[in-house]
mmCIF file with all atom_site columns, C-alpha atoms in Angstrom:
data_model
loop_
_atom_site.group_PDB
_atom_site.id
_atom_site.type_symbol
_atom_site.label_atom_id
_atom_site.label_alt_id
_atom_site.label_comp_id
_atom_site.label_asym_id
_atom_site.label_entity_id
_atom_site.label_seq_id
_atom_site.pdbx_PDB_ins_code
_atom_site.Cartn_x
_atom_site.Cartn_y
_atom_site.Cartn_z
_atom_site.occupancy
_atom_site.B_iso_or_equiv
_atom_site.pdbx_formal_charge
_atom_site.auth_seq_id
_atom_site.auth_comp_id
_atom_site.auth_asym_id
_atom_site.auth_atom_id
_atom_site.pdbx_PDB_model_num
ATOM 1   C CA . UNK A 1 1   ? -8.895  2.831  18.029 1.00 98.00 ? 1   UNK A CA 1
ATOM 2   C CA . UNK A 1 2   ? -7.276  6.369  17.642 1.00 99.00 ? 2   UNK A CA 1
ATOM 3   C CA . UNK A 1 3   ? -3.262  5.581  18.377 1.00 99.00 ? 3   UNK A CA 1
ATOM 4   C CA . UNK A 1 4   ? -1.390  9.110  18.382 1.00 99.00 ? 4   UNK A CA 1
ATOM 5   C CA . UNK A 1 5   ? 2.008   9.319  18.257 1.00 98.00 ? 5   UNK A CA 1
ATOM 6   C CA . UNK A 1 6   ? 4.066   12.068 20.048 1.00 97.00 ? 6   UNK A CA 1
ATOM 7   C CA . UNK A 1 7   ? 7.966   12.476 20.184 1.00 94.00 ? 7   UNK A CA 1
ATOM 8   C CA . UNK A 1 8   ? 10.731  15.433 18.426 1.00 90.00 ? 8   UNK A CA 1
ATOM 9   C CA . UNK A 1 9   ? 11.435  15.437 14.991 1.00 87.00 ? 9   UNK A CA 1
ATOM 10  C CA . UNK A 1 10  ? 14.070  12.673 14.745 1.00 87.00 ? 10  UNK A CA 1
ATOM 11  C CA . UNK A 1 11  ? 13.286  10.454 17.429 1.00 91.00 ? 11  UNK A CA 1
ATOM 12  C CA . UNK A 1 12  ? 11.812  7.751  15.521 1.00 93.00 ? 12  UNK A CA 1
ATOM 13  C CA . UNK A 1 13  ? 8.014   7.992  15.912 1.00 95.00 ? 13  UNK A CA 1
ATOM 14  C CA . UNK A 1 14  ? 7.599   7.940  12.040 1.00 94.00 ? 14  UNK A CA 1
ATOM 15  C CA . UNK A 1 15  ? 9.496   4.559  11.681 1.00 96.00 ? 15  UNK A CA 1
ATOM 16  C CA . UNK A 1 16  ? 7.992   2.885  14.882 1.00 98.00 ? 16  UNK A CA 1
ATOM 17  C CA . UNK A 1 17  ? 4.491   4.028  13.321 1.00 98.00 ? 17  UNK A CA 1
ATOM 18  C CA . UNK A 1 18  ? 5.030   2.745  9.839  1.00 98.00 ? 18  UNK A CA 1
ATOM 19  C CA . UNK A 1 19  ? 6.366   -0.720 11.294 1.00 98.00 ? 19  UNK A CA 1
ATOM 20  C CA . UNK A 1 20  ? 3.640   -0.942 13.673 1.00 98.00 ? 20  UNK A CA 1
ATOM 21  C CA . UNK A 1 21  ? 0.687   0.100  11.050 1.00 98.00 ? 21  UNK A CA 1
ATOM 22  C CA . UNK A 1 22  ? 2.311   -2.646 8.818  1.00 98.00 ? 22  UNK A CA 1
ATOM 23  C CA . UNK A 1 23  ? 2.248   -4.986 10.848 1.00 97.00 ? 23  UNK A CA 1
ATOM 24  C CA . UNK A 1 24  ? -1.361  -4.497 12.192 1.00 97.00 ? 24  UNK A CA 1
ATOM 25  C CA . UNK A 1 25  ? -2.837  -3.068 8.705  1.00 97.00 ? 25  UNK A CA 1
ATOM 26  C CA . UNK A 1 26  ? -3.614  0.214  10.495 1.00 98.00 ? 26  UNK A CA 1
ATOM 27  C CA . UNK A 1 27  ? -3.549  3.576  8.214  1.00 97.00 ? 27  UNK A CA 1
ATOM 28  C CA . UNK A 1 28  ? -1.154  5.504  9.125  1.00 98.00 ? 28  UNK A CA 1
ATOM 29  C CA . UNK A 1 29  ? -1.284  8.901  8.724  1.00 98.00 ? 29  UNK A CA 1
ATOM 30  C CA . UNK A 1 30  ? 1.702   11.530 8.616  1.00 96.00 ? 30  UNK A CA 1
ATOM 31  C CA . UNK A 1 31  ? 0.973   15.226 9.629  1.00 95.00 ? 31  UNK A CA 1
ATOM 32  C CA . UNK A 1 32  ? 4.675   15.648 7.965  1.00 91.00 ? 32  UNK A CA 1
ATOM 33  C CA . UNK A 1 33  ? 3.292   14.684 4.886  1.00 93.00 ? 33  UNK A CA 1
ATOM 34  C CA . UNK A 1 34  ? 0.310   16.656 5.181  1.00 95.00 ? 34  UNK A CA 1
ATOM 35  C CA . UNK A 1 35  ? 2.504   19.918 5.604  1.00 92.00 ? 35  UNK A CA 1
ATOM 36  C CA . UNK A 1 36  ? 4.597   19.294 2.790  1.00 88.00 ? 36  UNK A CA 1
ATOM 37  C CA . UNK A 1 37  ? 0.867   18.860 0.583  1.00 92.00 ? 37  UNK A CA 1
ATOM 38  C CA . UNK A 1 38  ? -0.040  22.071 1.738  1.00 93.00 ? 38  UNK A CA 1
ATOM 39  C CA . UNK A 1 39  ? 3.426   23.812 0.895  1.00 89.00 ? 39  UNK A CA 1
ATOM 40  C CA . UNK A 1 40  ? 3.748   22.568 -2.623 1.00 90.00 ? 40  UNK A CA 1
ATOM 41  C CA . UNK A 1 41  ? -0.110  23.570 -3.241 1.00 93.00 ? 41  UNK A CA 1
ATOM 42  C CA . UNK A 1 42  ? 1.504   27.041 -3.007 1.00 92.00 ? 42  UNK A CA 1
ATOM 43  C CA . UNK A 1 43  ? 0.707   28.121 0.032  1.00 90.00 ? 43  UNK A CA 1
ATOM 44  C CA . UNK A 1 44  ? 2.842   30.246 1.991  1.00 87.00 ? 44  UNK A CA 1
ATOM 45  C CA . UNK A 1 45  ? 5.173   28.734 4.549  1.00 82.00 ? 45  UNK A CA 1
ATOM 46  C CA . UNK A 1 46  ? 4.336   32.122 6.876  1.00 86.00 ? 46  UNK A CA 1
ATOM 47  C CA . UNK A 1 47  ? 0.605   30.516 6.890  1.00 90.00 ? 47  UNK A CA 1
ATOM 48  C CA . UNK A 1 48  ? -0.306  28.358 10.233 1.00 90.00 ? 48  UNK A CA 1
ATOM 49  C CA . UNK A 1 49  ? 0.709   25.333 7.945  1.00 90.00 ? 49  UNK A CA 1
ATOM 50  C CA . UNK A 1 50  ? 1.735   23.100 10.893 1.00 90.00 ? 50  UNK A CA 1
ATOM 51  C CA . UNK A 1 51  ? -2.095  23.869 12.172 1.00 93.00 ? 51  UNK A CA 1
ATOM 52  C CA . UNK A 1 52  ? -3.891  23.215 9.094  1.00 95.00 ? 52  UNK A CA 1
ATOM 53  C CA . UNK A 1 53  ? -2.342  20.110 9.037  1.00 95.00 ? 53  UNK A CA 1
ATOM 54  C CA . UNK A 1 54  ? -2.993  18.818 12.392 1.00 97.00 ? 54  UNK A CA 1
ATOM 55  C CA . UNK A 1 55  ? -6.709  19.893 11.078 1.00 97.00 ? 55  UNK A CA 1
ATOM 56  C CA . UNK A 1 56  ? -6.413  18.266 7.880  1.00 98.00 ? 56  UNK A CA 1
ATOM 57  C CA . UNK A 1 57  ? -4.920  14.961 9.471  1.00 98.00 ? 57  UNK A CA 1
ATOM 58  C CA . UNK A 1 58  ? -8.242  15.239 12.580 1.00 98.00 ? 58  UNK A CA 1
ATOM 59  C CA . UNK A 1 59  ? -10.577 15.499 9.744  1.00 98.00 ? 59  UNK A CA 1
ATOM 60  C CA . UNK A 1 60  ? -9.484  12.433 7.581  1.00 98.00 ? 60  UNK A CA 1
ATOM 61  C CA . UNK A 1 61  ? -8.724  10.221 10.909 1.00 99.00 ? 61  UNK A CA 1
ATOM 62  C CA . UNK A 1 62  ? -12.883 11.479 11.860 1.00 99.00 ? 62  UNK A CA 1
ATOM 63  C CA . UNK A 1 63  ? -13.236 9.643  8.907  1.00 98.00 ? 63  UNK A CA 1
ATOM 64  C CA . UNK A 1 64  ? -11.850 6.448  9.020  1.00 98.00 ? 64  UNK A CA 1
ATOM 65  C CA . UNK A 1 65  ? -12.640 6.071  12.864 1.00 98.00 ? 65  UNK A CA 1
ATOM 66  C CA . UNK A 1 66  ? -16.557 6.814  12.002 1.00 97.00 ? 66  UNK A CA 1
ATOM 67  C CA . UNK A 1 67  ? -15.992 3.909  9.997  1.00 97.00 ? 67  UNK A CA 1
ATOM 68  C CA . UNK A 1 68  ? -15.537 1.556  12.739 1.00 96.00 ? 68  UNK A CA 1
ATOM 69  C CA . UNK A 1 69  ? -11.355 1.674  11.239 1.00 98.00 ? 69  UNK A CA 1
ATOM 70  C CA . UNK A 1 70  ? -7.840  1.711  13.327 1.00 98.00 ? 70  UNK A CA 1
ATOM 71  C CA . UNK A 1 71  ? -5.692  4.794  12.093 1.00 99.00 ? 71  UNK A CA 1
ATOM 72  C CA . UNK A 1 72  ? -2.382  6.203  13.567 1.00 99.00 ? 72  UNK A CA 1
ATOM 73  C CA . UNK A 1 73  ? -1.346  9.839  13.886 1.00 99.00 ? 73  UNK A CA 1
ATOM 74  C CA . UNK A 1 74  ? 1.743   9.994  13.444 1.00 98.00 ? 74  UNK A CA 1
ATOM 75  C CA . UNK A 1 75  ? 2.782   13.708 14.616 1.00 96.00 ? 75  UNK A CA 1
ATOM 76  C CA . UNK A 1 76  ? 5.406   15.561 17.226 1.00 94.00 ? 76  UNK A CA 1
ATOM 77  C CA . UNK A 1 77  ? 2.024   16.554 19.855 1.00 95.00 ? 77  UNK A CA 1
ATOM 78  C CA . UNK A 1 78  ? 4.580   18.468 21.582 1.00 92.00 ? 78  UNK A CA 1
ATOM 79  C CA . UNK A 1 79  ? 1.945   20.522 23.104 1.00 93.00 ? 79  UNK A CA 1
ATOM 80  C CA . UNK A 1 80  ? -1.012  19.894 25.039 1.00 93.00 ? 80  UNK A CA 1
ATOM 81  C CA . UNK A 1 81  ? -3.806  21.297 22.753 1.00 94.00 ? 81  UNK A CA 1
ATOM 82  C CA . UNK A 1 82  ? -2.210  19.068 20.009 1.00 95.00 ? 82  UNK A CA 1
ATOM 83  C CA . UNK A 1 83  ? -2.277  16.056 22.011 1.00 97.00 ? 83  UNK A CA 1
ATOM 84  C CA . UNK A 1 84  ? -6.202  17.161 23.111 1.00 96.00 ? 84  UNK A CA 1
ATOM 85  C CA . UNK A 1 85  ? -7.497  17.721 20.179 1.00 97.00 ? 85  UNK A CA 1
ATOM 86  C CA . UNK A 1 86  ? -7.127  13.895 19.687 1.00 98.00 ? 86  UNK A CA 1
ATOM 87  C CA . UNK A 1 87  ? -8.762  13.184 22.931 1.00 98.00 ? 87  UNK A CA 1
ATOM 88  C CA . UNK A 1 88  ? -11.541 15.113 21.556 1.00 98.00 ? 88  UNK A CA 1
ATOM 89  C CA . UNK A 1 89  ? -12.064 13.401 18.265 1.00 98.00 ? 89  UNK A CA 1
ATOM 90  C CA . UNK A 1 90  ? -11.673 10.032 20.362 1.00 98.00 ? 90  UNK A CA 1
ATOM 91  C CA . UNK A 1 91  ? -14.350 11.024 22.559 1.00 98.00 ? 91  UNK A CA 1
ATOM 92  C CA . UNK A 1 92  ? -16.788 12.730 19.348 1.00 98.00 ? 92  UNK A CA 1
ATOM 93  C CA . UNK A 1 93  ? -16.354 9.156  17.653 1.00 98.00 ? 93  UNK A CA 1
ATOM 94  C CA . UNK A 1 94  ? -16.739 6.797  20.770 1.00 98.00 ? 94  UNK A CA 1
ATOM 95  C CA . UNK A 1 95  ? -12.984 5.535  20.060 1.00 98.00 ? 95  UNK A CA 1
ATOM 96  C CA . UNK A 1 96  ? -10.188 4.172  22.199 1.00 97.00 ? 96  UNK A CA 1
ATOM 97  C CA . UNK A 1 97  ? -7.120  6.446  22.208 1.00 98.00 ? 97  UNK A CA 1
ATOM 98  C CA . UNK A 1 98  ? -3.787  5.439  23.314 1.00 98.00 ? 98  UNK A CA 1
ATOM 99  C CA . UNK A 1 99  ? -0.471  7.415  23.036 1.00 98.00 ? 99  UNK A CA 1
ATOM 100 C CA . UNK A 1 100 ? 2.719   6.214  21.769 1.00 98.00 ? 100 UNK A CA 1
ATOM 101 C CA . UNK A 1 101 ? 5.889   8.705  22.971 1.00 97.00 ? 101 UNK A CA 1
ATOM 102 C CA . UNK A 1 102 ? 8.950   8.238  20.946 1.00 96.00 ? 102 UNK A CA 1
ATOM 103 C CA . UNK A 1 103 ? 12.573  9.643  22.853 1.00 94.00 ? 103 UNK A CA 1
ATOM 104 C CA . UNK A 1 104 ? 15.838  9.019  21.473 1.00 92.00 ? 104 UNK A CA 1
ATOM 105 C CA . UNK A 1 105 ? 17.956  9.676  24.710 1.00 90.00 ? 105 UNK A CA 1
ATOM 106 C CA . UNK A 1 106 ? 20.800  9.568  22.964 1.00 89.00 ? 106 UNK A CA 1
ATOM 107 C CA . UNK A 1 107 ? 21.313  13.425 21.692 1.00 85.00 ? 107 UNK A CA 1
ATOM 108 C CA . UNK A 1 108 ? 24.070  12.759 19.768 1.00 85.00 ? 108 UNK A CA 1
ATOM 109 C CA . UNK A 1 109 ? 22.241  9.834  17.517 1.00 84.00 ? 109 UNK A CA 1
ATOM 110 C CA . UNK A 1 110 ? 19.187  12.430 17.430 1.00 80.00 ? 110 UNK A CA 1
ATOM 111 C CA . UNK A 1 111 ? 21.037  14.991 15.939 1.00 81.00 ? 111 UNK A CA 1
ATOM 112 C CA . UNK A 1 112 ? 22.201  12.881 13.470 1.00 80.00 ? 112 UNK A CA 1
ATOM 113 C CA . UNK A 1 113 ? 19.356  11.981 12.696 1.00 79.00 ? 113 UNK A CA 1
ATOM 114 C CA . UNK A 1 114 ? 18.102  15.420 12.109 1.00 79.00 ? 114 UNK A CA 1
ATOM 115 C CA . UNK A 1 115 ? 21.207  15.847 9.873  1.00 76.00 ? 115 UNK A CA 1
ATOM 116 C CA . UNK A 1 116 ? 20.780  12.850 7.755  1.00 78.00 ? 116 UNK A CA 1
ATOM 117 C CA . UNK A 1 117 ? 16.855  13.888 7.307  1.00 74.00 ? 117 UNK A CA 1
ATOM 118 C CA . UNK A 1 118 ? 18.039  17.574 6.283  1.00 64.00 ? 118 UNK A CA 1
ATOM 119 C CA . UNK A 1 119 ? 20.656  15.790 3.631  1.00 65.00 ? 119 UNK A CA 1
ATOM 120 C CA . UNK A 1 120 ? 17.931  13.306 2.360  1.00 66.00 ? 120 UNK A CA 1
ATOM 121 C CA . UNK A 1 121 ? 15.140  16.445 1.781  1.00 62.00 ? 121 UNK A CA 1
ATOM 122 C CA . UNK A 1 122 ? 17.551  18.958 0.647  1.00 57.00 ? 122 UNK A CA 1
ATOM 123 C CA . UNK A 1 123 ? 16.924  21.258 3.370  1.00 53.00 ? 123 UNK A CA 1
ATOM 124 C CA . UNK A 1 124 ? 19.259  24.080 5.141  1.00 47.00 ? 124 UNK A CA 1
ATOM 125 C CA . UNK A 1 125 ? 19.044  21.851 7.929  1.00 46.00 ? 125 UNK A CA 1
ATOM 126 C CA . UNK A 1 126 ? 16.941  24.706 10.186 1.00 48.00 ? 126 UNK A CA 1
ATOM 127 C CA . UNK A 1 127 ? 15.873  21.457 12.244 1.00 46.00 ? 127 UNK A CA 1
ATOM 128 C CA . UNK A 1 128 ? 19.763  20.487 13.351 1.00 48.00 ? 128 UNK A CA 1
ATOM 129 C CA . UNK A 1 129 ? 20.393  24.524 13.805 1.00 45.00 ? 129 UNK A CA 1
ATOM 130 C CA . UNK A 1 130 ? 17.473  24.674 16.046 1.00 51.00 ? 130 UNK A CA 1
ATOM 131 C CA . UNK A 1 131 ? 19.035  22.059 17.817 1.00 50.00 ? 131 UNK A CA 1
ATOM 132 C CA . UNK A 1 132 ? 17.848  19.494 20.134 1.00 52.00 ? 132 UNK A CA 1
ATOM 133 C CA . UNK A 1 133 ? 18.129  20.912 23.304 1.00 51.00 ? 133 UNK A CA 1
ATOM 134 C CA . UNK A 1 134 ? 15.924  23.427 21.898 1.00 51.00 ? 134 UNK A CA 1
ATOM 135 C CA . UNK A 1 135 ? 13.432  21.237 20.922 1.00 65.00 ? 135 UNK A CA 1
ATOM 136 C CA . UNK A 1 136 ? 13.225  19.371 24.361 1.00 65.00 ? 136 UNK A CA 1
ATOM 137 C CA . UNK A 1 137 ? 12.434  22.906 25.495 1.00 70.00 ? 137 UNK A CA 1
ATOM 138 C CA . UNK A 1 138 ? 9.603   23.225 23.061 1.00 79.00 ? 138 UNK A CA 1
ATOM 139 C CA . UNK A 1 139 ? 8.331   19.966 24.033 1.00 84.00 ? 139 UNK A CA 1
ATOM 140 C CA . UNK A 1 140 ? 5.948   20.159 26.858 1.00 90.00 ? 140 UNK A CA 1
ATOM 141 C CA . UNK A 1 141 ? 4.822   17.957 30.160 1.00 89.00 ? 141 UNK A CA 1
ATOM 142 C CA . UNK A 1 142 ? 1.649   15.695 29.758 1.00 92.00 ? 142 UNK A CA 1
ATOM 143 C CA . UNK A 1 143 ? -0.930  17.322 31.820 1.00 90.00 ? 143 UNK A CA 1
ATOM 144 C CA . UNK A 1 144 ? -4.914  17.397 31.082 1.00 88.00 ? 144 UNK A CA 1
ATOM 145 C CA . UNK A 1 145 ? -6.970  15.298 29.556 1.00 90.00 ? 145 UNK A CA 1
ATOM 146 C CA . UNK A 1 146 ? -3.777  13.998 27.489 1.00 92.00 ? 146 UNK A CA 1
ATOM 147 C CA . UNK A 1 147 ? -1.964  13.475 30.759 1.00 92.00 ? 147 UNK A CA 1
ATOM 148 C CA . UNK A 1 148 ? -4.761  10.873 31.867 1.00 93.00 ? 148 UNK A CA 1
ATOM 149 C CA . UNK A 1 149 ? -4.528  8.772  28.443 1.00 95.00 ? 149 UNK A CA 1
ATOM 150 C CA . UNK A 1 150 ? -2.895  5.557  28.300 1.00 95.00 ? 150 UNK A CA 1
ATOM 151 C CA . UNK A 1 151 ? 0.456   6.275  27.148 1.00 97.00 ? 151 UNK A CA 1
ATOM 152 C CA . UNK A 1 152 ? 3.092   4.533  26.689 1.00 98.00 ? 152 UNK A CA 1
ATOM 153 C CA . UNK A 1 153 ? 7.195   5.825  25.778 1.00 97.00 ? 153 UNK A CA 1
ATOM 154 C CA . UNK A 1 154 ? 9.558   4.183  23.871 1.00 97.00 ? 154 UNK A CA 1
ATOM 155 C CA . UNK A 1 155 ? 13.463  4.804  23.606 1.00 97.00 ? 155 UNK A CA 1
ATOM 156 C CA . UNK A 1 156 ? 14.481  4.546  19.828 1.00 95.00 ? 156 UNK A CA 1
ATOM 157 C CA . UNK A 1 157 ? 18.268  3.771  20.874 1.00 94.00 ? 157 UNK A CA 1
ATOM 158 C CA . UNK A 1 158 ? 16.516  0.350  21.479 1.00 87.00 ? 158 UNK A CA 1
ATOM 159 C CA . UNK A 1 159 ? 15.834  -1.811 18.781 1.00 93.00 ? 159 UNK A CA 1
ATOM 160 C CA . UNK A 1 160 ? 12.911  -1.287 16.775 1.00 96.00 ? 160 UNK A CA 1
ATOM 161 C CA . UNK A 1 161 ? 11.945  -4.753 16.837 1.00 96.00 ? 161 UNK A CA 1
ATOM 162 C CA . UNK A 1 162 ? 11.596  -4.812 20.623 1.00 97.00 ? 162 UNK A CA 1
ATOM 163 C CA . UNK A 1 163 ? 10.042  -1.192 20.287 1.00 98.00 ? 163 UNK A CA 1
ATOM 164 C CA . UNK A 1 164 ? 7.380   -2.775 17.822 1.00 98.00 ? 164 UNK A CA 1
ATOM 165 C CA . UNK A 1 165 ? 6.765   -5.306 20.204 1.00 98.00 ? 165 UNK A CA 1
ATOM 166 C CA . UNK A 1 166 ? 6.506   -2.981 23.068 1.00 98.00 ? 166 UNK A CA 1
ATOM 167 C CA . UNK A 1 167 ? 4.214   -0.966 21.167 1.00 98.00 ? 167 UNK A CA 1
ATOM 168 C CA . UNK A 1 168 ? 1.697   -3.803 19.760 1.00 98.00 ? 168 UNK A CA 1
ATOM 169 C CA . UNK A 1 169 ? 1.755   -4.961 23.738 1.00 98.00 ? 169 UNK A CA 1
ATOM 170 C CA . UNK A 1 170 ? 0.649   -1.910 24.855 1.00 98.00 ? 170 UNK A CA 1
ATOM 171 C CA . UNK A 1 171 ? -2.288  -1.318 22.409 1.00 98.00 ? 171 UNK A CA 1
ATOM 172 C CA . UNK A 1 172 ? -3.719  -4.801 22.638 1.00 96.00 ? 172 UNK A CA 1
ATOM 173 C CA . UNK A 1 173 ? -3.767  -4.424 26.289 1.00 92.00 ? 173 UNK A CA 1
#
């Protein structure tokens, strides 16, 4: 099964997808991560870095799904084509897909959040500048083939253990 998750920076997709992959020994792999491989190769951050990893992460997750394996995506999909391309490589590998949406409706926790993730990388913090009102602008309905995926969304202000439960629910159904 191909489980995608989808949510802003700072919601808490990464940590439900880590618990969750734990928990059910599922790969989990980080488009995040993938970026940051690509920047310290050298390559220019004015290069489509965000889509060479969405690329990078389809091709490896091709990989472990031809192998009959469970992997998680764990990325923001904020976009439609994002969220199809993993429709796609669901249907090119005969897979189950199912979409996990993180939210953290409380703003105020998400940008903190975003703060304490800026602190903990050493960055300018161009995430909390953008803001994340701006964000939720950037972030767009579920319509398409993506919109007709089982999908499932989480609030992070919960607790994660409830979230986790949610979660595993929802893919073993």
């Amino acid at each position: 099964m191909l489980i995608v998750m989808a949510g802003l920076s700072g919601a808490g997709k990464s940590t439900l997808a880590q618990v969750v992959g734990a928990r059910r020994r599922i790969t989990v792999l980080s488009v995040d991560q993938i970026e940051t491989a690509i920047l310290k190769a050298g390559i220019s951050a004015g290069q489509p870095i965000g889509l060479a990893a969405y690329l990078v992460a389809e091709t490896l997750a091709e990989s472990v799904l031809m192998h009959d394996r469970d992997i998680i995506i764990d990325a923001v999909n904020a976009v439609d084509p994002a969220r199809e391309q993993w429709v796609n490589l669901a249907e090119r590998t005969g897979s189950g897909v199912r979409f996990i949406e993180v939210v953290c409706s409380d703003r105020e926790e998400h940008k903190n959040r975003l703060v304490e993730r800026a602190a903990k990388r050493q960055e300018a913090g161009a995430a909390v500048r953008k803001g994340v009102e701006h964000n939720l602008d950037e972030y767009s309905p579920w319509t398409g083939a993506s919109g007709a995926v089982a999908r499932i969304t989480l609030d992070s202000v919960g607790a994660i253990g409830v979230n986790v439960e949610r979660a595993i629910a929802f893919l073993d159904a």
